[in-house]
Each structure stands twice: as C-alpha cells, then as structure tokens.
PDB file of C-alpha atoms and ligand atoms in Angstrom:
ATOM      1  CA  MET A 239      73.464 -18.534  -0.478  1.00 86.00           C
ATOM      2  CA  ILE A 240      70.685 -21.319   0.353  1.00 92.00           C
ATOM      3  CA  MET A 241      68.129 -19.234  -1.008  1.00 94.00           C
ATOM      4  CA  GLU A 242      70.200 -18.908  -4.343  1.00 96.00           C
ATOM      5  CA  ALA A 243      70.559 -23.003  -4.194  1.00 98.00           C
ATOM      6  CA  MET A 244      66.590 -23.828  -3.417  1.00 98.00           C
ATOM      7  CA  ASP A 245      65.489 -21.290  -6.090  1.00 97.00           C
ATOM      8  CA  LYS A 246      67.531 -22.769  -8.894  1.00 98.00           C
ATOM      9  CA  LEU A 247      66.448 -26.074  -7.423  1.00 98.00           C
ATOM     10  CA  GLN A 248      62.832 -25.743  -7.888  1.00 98.00           C
ATOM     11  CA  ARG A 249      63.486 -23.317 -11.435  1.00 98.00           C
ATOM     12  CA  GLU A 250      64.616 -26.818 -12.586  1.00 98.00           C
ATOM     13  CA  CYS A 251      61.925 -28.695 -10.173  1.00 98.00           C
ATOM     14  CA  LEU A 252      59.700 -26.577 -12.455  1.00 98.00           C
ATOM     15  CA  SER A 253      60.810 -27.654 -15.928  1.00 98.00           C
ATOM     16  CA  CYS A 254      60.786 -31.303 -15.007  1.00 98.00           C
ATOM     17  CA  ARG A 255      59.344 -33.796 -17.445  1.00 97.00           C
ATOM     18  CA  ASP A 256      61.234 -37.022 -15.992  1.00 95.00           C
ATOM     19  CA  CYS A 257      57.188 -38.722 -15.502  1.00 96.00           C
ATOM     20  CA  PRO A 258      54.089 -38.758 -16.852  1.00 97.00           C
ATOM     21  CA  LEU A 259      52.349 -36.888 -13.769  1.00 98.00           C
ATOM     22  CA  SER A 260      54.212 -33.789 -15.363  1.00 98.00           C
ATOM     23  CA  GLN A 261      51.781 -34.326 -18.566  1.00 97.00           C
ATOM     24  CA  GLY A 262      48.721 -34.038 -16.399  1.00 96.00           C
ATOM     25  CA  ARG A 263      49.240 -31.263 -13.575  1.00 98.00           C
ATOM     26  CA  HIS A 264      48.876 -27.486 -13.634  1.00 98.00           C
ATOM     27  CA  ASN A 265      51.644 -26.598 -11.207  1.00 98.00           C
ATOM     28  CA  VAL A 266      54.898 -28.031  -9.903  1.00 98.00           C
ATOM     29  CA  VAL A 267      54.089 -27.876  -6.757  1.00 98.00           C
ATOM     30  CA  PHE A 268      57.801 -27.568  -5.130  1.00 98.00           C
ATOM     31  CA  GLY A 269      57.348 -26.607  -1.447  1.00 98.00           C
ATOM     32  CA  VAL A 270      57.013 -23.568   0.953  1.00 98.00           C
ATOM     33  CA  GLY A 271      58.119 -21.904   3.774  1.00 98.00           C
ATOM     34  CA  ASP A 272      61.449 -20.946   5.254  1.00 98.00           C
ATOM     35  CA  PRO A 273      64.209 -22.800   3.671  1.00 97.00           C
ATOM     36  CA  GLU A 274      66.238 -22.329   7.119  1.00 97.00           C
ATOM     37  CA  SER A 275      63.589 -23.586   8.996  1.00 98.00           C
ATOM     38  CA  GLU A 276      64.592 -26.289  11.891  1.00 98.00           C
ATOM     39  CA  LEU A 277      61.498 -27.782  10.964  1.00 98.00           C
ATOM     40  CA  MET A 278      59.979 -29.334   8.152  1.00 98.00           C
ATOM     41  CA  PHE A 279      57.063 -31.278   7.006  1.00 99.00           C
ATOM     42  CA  ILE A 280      56.619 -33.565   4.073  1.00 98.00           C
ATOM     43  CA  GLY A 281      53.290 -35.002   2.978  1.00 98.00           C
ATOM     44  CA  GLU A 282      52.824 -37.372  -0.219  1.00 98.00           C
ATOM     45  CA  GLY A 283      51.706 -35.586  -2.686  1.00 98.00           C
ATOM     46  CA  PRO A 284      49.808 -32.501  -4.214  1.00 98.00           C
ATOM     47  CA  GLY A 285      45.732 -32.688  -4.151  1.00 98.00           C
ATOM     48  CA  GLU A 286      43.636 -30.885  -6.118  1.00 97.00           C
ATOM     49  CA  GLN A 287      43.899 -27.291  -4.491  1.00 98.00           C
ATOM     50  CA  GLU A 288      47.447 -27.752  -4.303  1.00 98.00           C
ATOM     51  CA  ASP A 289      47.851 -28.563  -7.812  1.00 98.00           C
ATOM     52  CA  LEU A 290      45.741 -25.529  -8.798  1.00 98.00           C
ATOM     53  CA  LYS A 291      47.764 -22.996  -6.995  1.00 98.00           C
ATOM     54  CA  GLY A 292      51.334 -24.576  -6.633  1.00 98.00           C
ATOM     55  CA  VAL A 293      51.569 -24.646  -3.125  1.00 98.00           C
ATOM     56  CA  PRO A 294      51.432 -27.829  -0.631  1.00 98.00           C
ATOM     57  CA  PHE A 295      48.477 -28.332   1.693  1.00 98.00           C
ATOM     58  CA  VAL A 296      46.220 -25.478   1.019  1.00 98.00           C
ATOM     59  CA  GLY A 297      43.328 -27.676   0.539  1.00 98.00           C
ATOM     60  CA  ARG A 298      40.988 -28.847   3.655  1.00 98.00           C
ATOM     61  CA  ALA A 299      43.695 -31.535   4.750  1.00 98.00           C
ATOM     62  CA  GLY A 300      46.005 -28.267   4.839  1.00 98.00           C
ATOM     63  CA  GLN A 301      43.205 -25.874   6.535  1.00 98.00           C
ATOM     64  CA  LEU A 302      43.312 -28.737   9.062  1.00 98.00           C
ATOM     65  CA  LEU A 303      46.746 -28.884   9.698  1.00 98.00           C
ATOM     66  CA  ASP A 304      47.469 -25.358   9.949  1.00 98.00           C
ATOM     67  CA  ARG A 305      44.417 -25.304  12.222  1.00 98.00           C
ATOM     68  CA  TYR A 306      47.106 -27.711  14.576  1.00 98.00           C
ATOM     69  CA  PHE A 307      50.094 -25.187  13.739  1.00 98.00           C
ATOM     70  CA  TYR A 308      47.716 -22.551  15.273  1.00 98.00           C
ATOM     71  CA  ALA A 309      46.784 -25.163  17.996  1.00 98.00           C
ATOM     72  CA  VAL A 310      50.569 -25.919  19.356  1.00 98.00           C
ATOM     73  CA  GLY A 311      52.370 -22.527  18.550  1.00 98.00           C
ATOM     74  CA  ILE A 312      53.860 -22.919  15.197  1.00 98.00           C
ATOM     75  CA  ASP A 313      54.107 -20.641  12.928  1.00 98.00           C
ATOM     76  CA  ARG A 314      53.200 -21.958   9.193  1.00 97.00           C
ATOM     77  CA  ASN A 315      55.729 -19.309   8.042  1.00 97.00           C
ATOM     78  CA  ASP A 316      58.462 -20.243   9.982  1.00 98.00           C
ATOM     79  CA  VAL A 317      58.484 -24.304   8.915  1.00 98.00           C
ATOM     80  CA  TYR A 318      59.281 -25.497   5.395  1.00 98.00           C
ATOM     81  CA  ILE A 319      56.422 -27.480   3.783  1.00 98.00           C
ATOM     82  CA  ALA A 320      56.694 -29.876   0.866  1.00 98.00           C
ATOM     83  CA  ASN A 321      55.926 -33.279  -0.375  1.00 98.00           C
ATOM     84  CA  MET A 322      57.647 -36.717  -1.913  1.00 98.00           C
ATOM     85  CA  LEU A 323      55.944 -35.985  -4.937  1.00 98.00           C
ATOM     86  CA  LYS A 324      55.744 -32.273  -6.619  1.00 98.00           C
ATOM     87  CA  CYS A 325      52.989 -33.103  -9.256  1.00 98.00           C
ATOM     88  CA  ARG A 326      49.671 -34.316  -8.120  1.00 98.00           C
ATOM     89  CA  PRO A 327      48.776 -37.694  -9.089  1.00 97.00           C
ATOM     90  CA  PRO A 328      45.286 -38.580 -11.143  1.00 96.00           C
ATOM     91  CA  LYS A 329      42.311 -38.571  -9.070  1.00 93.00           C
ATOM     92  CA  ASN A 330      44.315 -38.159  -5.504  1.00 90.00           C
ATOM     93  CA  ARG A 331      45.640 -42.106  -5.717  1.00 96.00           C
ATOM     94  CA  ASP A 332      48.575 -42.978  -3.996  1.00 96.00           C
ATOM     95  CA  PRO A 333      51.763 -42.666  -5.568  1.00 96.00           C
ATOM     96  CA  LEU A 334      53.616 -45.371  -7.590  1.00 96.00           C
ATOM     97  CA  PRO A 335      56.672 -46.388  -6.188  1.00 96.00           C
ATOM     98  CA  GLU A 336      58.258 -45.537  -9.552  1.00 97.00           C
ATOM     99  CA  GLU A 337      56.660 -42.121  -8.925  1.00 97.00           C
ATOM    100  CA  GLU A 338      58.543 -41.734  -5.774  1.00 97.00           C
ATOM    101  CA  ASP A 339      61.982 -42.922  -7.104  1.00 97.00           C
ATOM    102  CA  MET A 340      61.854 -40.559 -10.231  1.00 97.00           C
ATOM    103  CA  CYS A 341      60.697 -37.443  -7.814  1.00 98.00           C
ATOM    104  CA  ILE A 342      62.360 -38.161  -4.776  1.00 98.00           C
ATOM    105  CA  ASP A 343      66.105 -36.550  -5.635  1.00 98.00           C
ATOM    106  CA  TYR A 344      64.394 -33.412  -5.417  1.00 98.00           C
ATOM    107  CA  LEU A 345      63.115 -33.857  -2.099  1.00 98.00           C
ATOM    108  CA  ARG A 346      66.853 -35.296  -1.121  1.00 98.00           C
ATOM    109  CA  GLU A 347      68.114 -32.062  -1.906  1.00 98.00           C
ATOM    110  CA  GLN A 348      65.513 -29.708  -0.052  1.00 98.00           C
ATOM    111  CA  VAL A 349      66.306 -31.530   2.978  1.00 98.00           C
ATOM    112  CA  ARG A 350      70.431 -31.067   2.406  1.00 98.00           C
ATOM    113  CA  LEU A 351      69.698 -27.160   1.864  1.00 98.00           C
ATOM    114  CA  ILE A 352      67.548 -26.952   4.518  1.00 98.00           C
ATOM    115  CA  LYS A 353      69.173 -29.326   7.106  1.00 98.00           C
ATOM    116  CA  PRO A 354      66.278 -29.225   9.241  1.00 98.00           C
ATOM    117  CA  LYS A 355      66.665 -30.751  13.004  1.00 98.00           C
ATOM    118  CA  ILE A 356      63.397 -31.826  12.558  1.00 98.00           C
ATOM    119  CA  ILE A 357      61.553 -33.837   9.903  1.00 98.00           C
ATOM    120  CA  VAL A 358      57.692 -34.782  10.633  1.00 99.00           C
ATOM    121  CA  CYS A 359      56.046 -36.996   8.167  1.00 99.00           C
ATOM    122  CA  LEU A 360      52.605 -36.228   7.278  1.00 98.00           C
ATOM    123  CA  GLY A 361      51.095 -39.519   6.724  1.00 98.00           C
ATOM    124  CA  ARG A 362      51.717 -42.792   6.633  1.00 98.00           C
ATOM    125  CA  ILE A 363      52.923 -43.340   2.823  1.00 97.00           C
ATOM    126  CA  SER A 364      55.754 -40.658   3.703  1.00 98.00           C
ATOM    127  CA  ALA A 365      56.823 -42.273   6.921  1.00 98.00           C
ATOM    128  CA  MET A 366      57.153 -45.730   4.816  1.00 98.00           C
ATOM    129  CA  ARG A 367      59.357 -43.979   2.658  1.00 98.00           C
ATOM    130  CA  LEU A 368      61.168 -41.968   5.065  1.00 98.00           C
ATOM    131  CA  ILE A 369      61.382 -43.662   8.256  1.00 98.00           C
ATOM    132  CA  LYS A 370      60.780 -47.711   7.083  1.00 98.00           C
ATOM    133  CA  SER A 371      58.960 -49.307   4.760  1.00 97.00           C
ATOM    134  CA  ASP A 372      56.965 -51.285   6.900  1.00 98.00           C
ATOM    135  CA  TYR A 373      55.949 -48.459   9.311  1.00 98.00           C
ATOM    136  CA  ARG A 374      52.335 -48.709  10.944  1.00 98.00           C
ATOM    137  CA  ILE A 375      50.666 -44.886  11.512  1.00 98.00           C
ATOM    138  CA  THR A 376      48.154 -46.096  14.100  1.00 98.00           C
ATOM    139  CA  LYS A 377      50.873 -47.736  16.662  1.00 98.00           C
ATOM    140  CA  GLU A 378      53.792 -45.579  15.544  1.00 98.00           C
ATOM    141  CA  HIS A 379      52.683 -42.146  15.109  1.00 98.00           C
ATOM    142  CA  GLY A 380      54.119 -39.634  17.422  1.00 98.00           C
ATOM    143  CA  GLN A 381      57.361 -42.271  17.891  1.00 98.00           C
ATOM    144  CA  TRP A 382      60.435 -40.139  17.972  1.00 98.00           C
ATOM    145  CA  VAL A 383      63.754 -41.572  15.725  1.00 98.00           C
ATOM    146  CA  LYS A 384      67.153 -40.410  15.139  1.00 97.00           C
ATOM    147  CA  ARG A 385      68.564 -40.995  11.789  1.00 95.00           C
ATOM    148  CA  GLY A 386      71.645 -39.440  10.698  1.00 94.00           C
ATOM    149  CA  GLN A 387      71.595 -35.606  12.644  1.00 93.00           C
ATOM    150  CA  PHE A 388      67.693 -35.634  11.859  1.00 96.00           C
ATOM    151  CA  MET A 389      65.157 -36.024  14.480  1.00 98.00           C
ATOM    152  CA  MET A 390      61.896 -38.208  12.545  1.00 98.00           C
ATOM    153  CA  THR A 391      58.124 -38.540  13.292  1.00 98.00           C
ATOM    154  CA  ALA A 392      55.363 -39.475  11.822  1.00 99.00           C
ATOM    155  CA  VAL A 393      51.871 -37.823  12.526  1.00 99.00           C
ATOM    156  CA  TYR A 394      48.367 -38.802  10.813  1.00 98.00           C
ATOM    157  CA  HIS A 395      47.844 -37.298   7.415  1.00 98.00           C
ATOM    158  CA  PRO A 396      45.524 -34.565   7.924  1.00 98.00           C
ATOM    159  CA  ALA A 397      42.761 -35.678   4.844  1.00 98.00           C
ATOM    160  CA  LEU A 398      42.817 -39.079   7.086  1.00 98.00           C
ATOM    161  CA  LEU A 399      41.805 -37.133  10.350  1.00 98.00           C
ATOM    162  CA  LEU A 400      38.914 -35.399   7.962  1.00 98.00           C
ATOM    163  CA  ARG A 401      37.230 -38.767   7.632  1.00 98.00           C
ATOM    164  CA  ASP A 402      38.246 -40.234  11.033  1.00 98.00           C
ATOM    165  CA  PRO A 403      37.858 -37.368  13.464  1.00 98.00           C
ATOM    166  CA  ARG A 404      38.113 -39.530  16.740  1.00 98.00           C
ATOM    167  CA  LYS A 405      41.951 -39.899  15.638  1.00 98.00           C
ATOM    168  CA  LYS A 406      42.460 -35.362  16.042  1.00 98.00           C
ATOM    169  CA  GLU A 407      43.296 -35.890  19.365  1.00 98.00           C
ATOM    170  CA  GLU A 408      45.970 -38.097  18.722  1.00 98.00           C
ATOM    171  CA  MET A 409      47.069 -35.765  16.646  1.00 98.00           C
ATOM    172  CA  LEU A 410      46.995 -32.651  18.898  1.00 98.00           C
ATOM    173  CA  GLU A 411      49.060 -34.548  21.215  1.00 98.00           C
ATOM    174  CA  ASP A 412      51.987 -35.616  18.464  1.00 99.00           C
ATOM    175  CA  MET A 413      51.795 -32.195  17.585  1.00 99.00           C
ATOM    176  CA  LYS A 414      52.497 -30.925  21.102  1.00 98.00           C
ATOM    177  CA  SER A 415      54.964 -33.010  20.963  1.00 98.00           C
ATOM    178  CA  VAL A 416      56.706 -32.183  17.828  1.00 98.00           C
ATOM    179  CA  LYS A 417      56.727 -28.265  19.165  1.00 98.00           C
ATOM    180  CA  GLU A 418      58.037 -29.866  22.278  1.00 98.00           C
ATOM    181  CA  LYS A 419      60.979 -31.344  20.590  1.00 98.00           C
ATOM    182  CA  LEU A 420      61.695 -28.049  18.657  1.00 98.00           C
ATOM    183  CA  ASP A 421      61.478 -25.899  21.608  1.00 97.00           C
ATOM    184  CA  MET A 422      64.297 -28.613  23.176  1.00 97.00           C
ATOM    185  CA  LEU A 423      66.666 -28.707  20.528  1.00 95.00           C
ATOM    186  CA  ARG A 424      66.358 -24.634  20.474  1.00 93.00           C
ATOM    187  CA  GLU A 425      67.036 -24.341  23.987  1.00 94.00           C
ATOM    188  CA  ILE A 426      70.155 -26.747  23.685  1.00 93.00           C
ATOM    189  CA  ALA A 427      71.315 -25.064  20.338  1.00 91.00           C
ATOM    190  CA  GLY A 428      70.808 -22.162  22.262  1.00 90.00           C
ATOM    191  CA  GLY A 429      72.468 -22.980  25.439  1.00 83.00           C
ATOM    192  CA  ASN A 430      75.262 -23.878  23.448  1.00 67.00           C
ATOM    193  CA  GLY A 431      76.037 -21.226  21.713  1.00 50.00           C
ATOM    194  CA  SER A 432      75.676 -18.712  25.304  1.00 47.00           C
ATOM    195  CA  GLU A 433      78.232 -21.163  26.724  1.00 45.00           C
ATOM    196  CA  GLU A 434      81.305 -20.636  23.995  1.00 43.00           C
TER     197      GLU A 434
HETATM  198  N1  URA B 647      48.266 -33.962   0.388  1.00 90.59           N
HETATM  199  C1  URA B 647      49.368 -34.044   0.470  1.00 90.59           C
HETATM  200  O1  URA B 647      50.334 -34.962   1.399  1.00 90.59           O
HETATM  201  N2  URA B 647      50.123 -32.858   0.345  1.00 90.59           N
HETATM  202  C2  URA B 647      49.235 -31.766  -0.324  1.00 90.59           C
HETATM  203  O2  URA B 647      50.183 -31.275  -0.589  1.00 90.59           O
HETATM  204  C3  URA B 647      48.189 -32.113   0.156  1.00 90.59           C
HETATM  205  C4  URA B 647      47.538 -33.014   0.397  1.00 90.59           C
END
C-alpha cells in the first residue's frame, strides 16, 4: 500500500513543472530509502551530484553523512532521506521561500505516508521551515521537540561540517542521540507489542 502510494507520488513529482527550478534540472531528487522507516532525514535541496544522479545526499556532504550513519550504527538503507526541494537551486543557493511553498506538499505527503517516529532536519534551512522559523542551529541543534506524533531534532548540515570541521564532534553527539532515541522508541513499541 505505502509502496504503491509512494510510487504514485514519485511519478507525479517526476513530471512536476510547477516552478522554474524544473527547467534547469537534470533529475528530480524525490527521496530514497525505506518508505516504512521510523527515521526520516530531511535536507534542503539537491546539490550538483544529487541533480545528476537523482538521489539525495550522494555528493561530498552525503558521503560525510554516510560516515556518521556508520559511526552510530544506522544503516542508510533502513532510513528515508528526502529534501524540502526536489529540484536543484542554481549554484546551490538557498531555496527561496516561494520555491519551498511550491514544493513542500510533496514532502508533506512523503511524511504522511512514511509516518516516521523521528524526523531529523539536516541543517538550518530545513529546521527553520519544519521546526520553527527562528530556529538557531548553533544553539539548538540536537535538542528534541515533539510535534504531533513526531519527535523532531535538527543537526548541522554535513556541507557546513566540510567548511567547519570543528563542529564534527557536536555532530557525532547529535547523531548518537538520534540513534539512542530510535532505539528507545523501538523498545517502547516492542514492549507494548509483547505485553498485549
Ligand atoms: N544538500 C542537501 O540539503 N540535500 C542534498 O541532497 C544534498 C546536499
């Protein structure tokens, strides 16, 4: 069911021409991973490599993200990774608010279908849109908030870590916290199941 609905959504998204970013794209970068995952990562928008391959977080920043997944024991294939924008903004500039507005319904639908327990915003831009508009990534990264049925946090964007490696230690702590939260929520879910 989820698979079919997700495939349908992906097909719609692949033919989207709603905003000018569609004119410059090589590929729509819809999202990747397990659509039944409890854990979802959301970045801002595709970069050059992502645009060329049609897959999120496969460039240098993505490779760094993979190293954090490995370090804390998260399998990339077990999570779902998407961006707020599905098409690359020119020269990797920040998404414009109107571009986010045009694209965000695809992400909303992805979240509605996946129903993750945990949403991790990758970077300031995604946190400002999805957690709160005045989100301060330097101060608030790694903090947990509950939004409806989701536990949400934001971590540094891996591209920032490439520019400022001094933040890598904090990123590792935040990613450990994500894994701990996931294990905890799984334990609670498992516990509930076995008591019934
Ligand atoms: N940065 C993002 O926010 N998303 C990607 O997919 C790649 C780089």
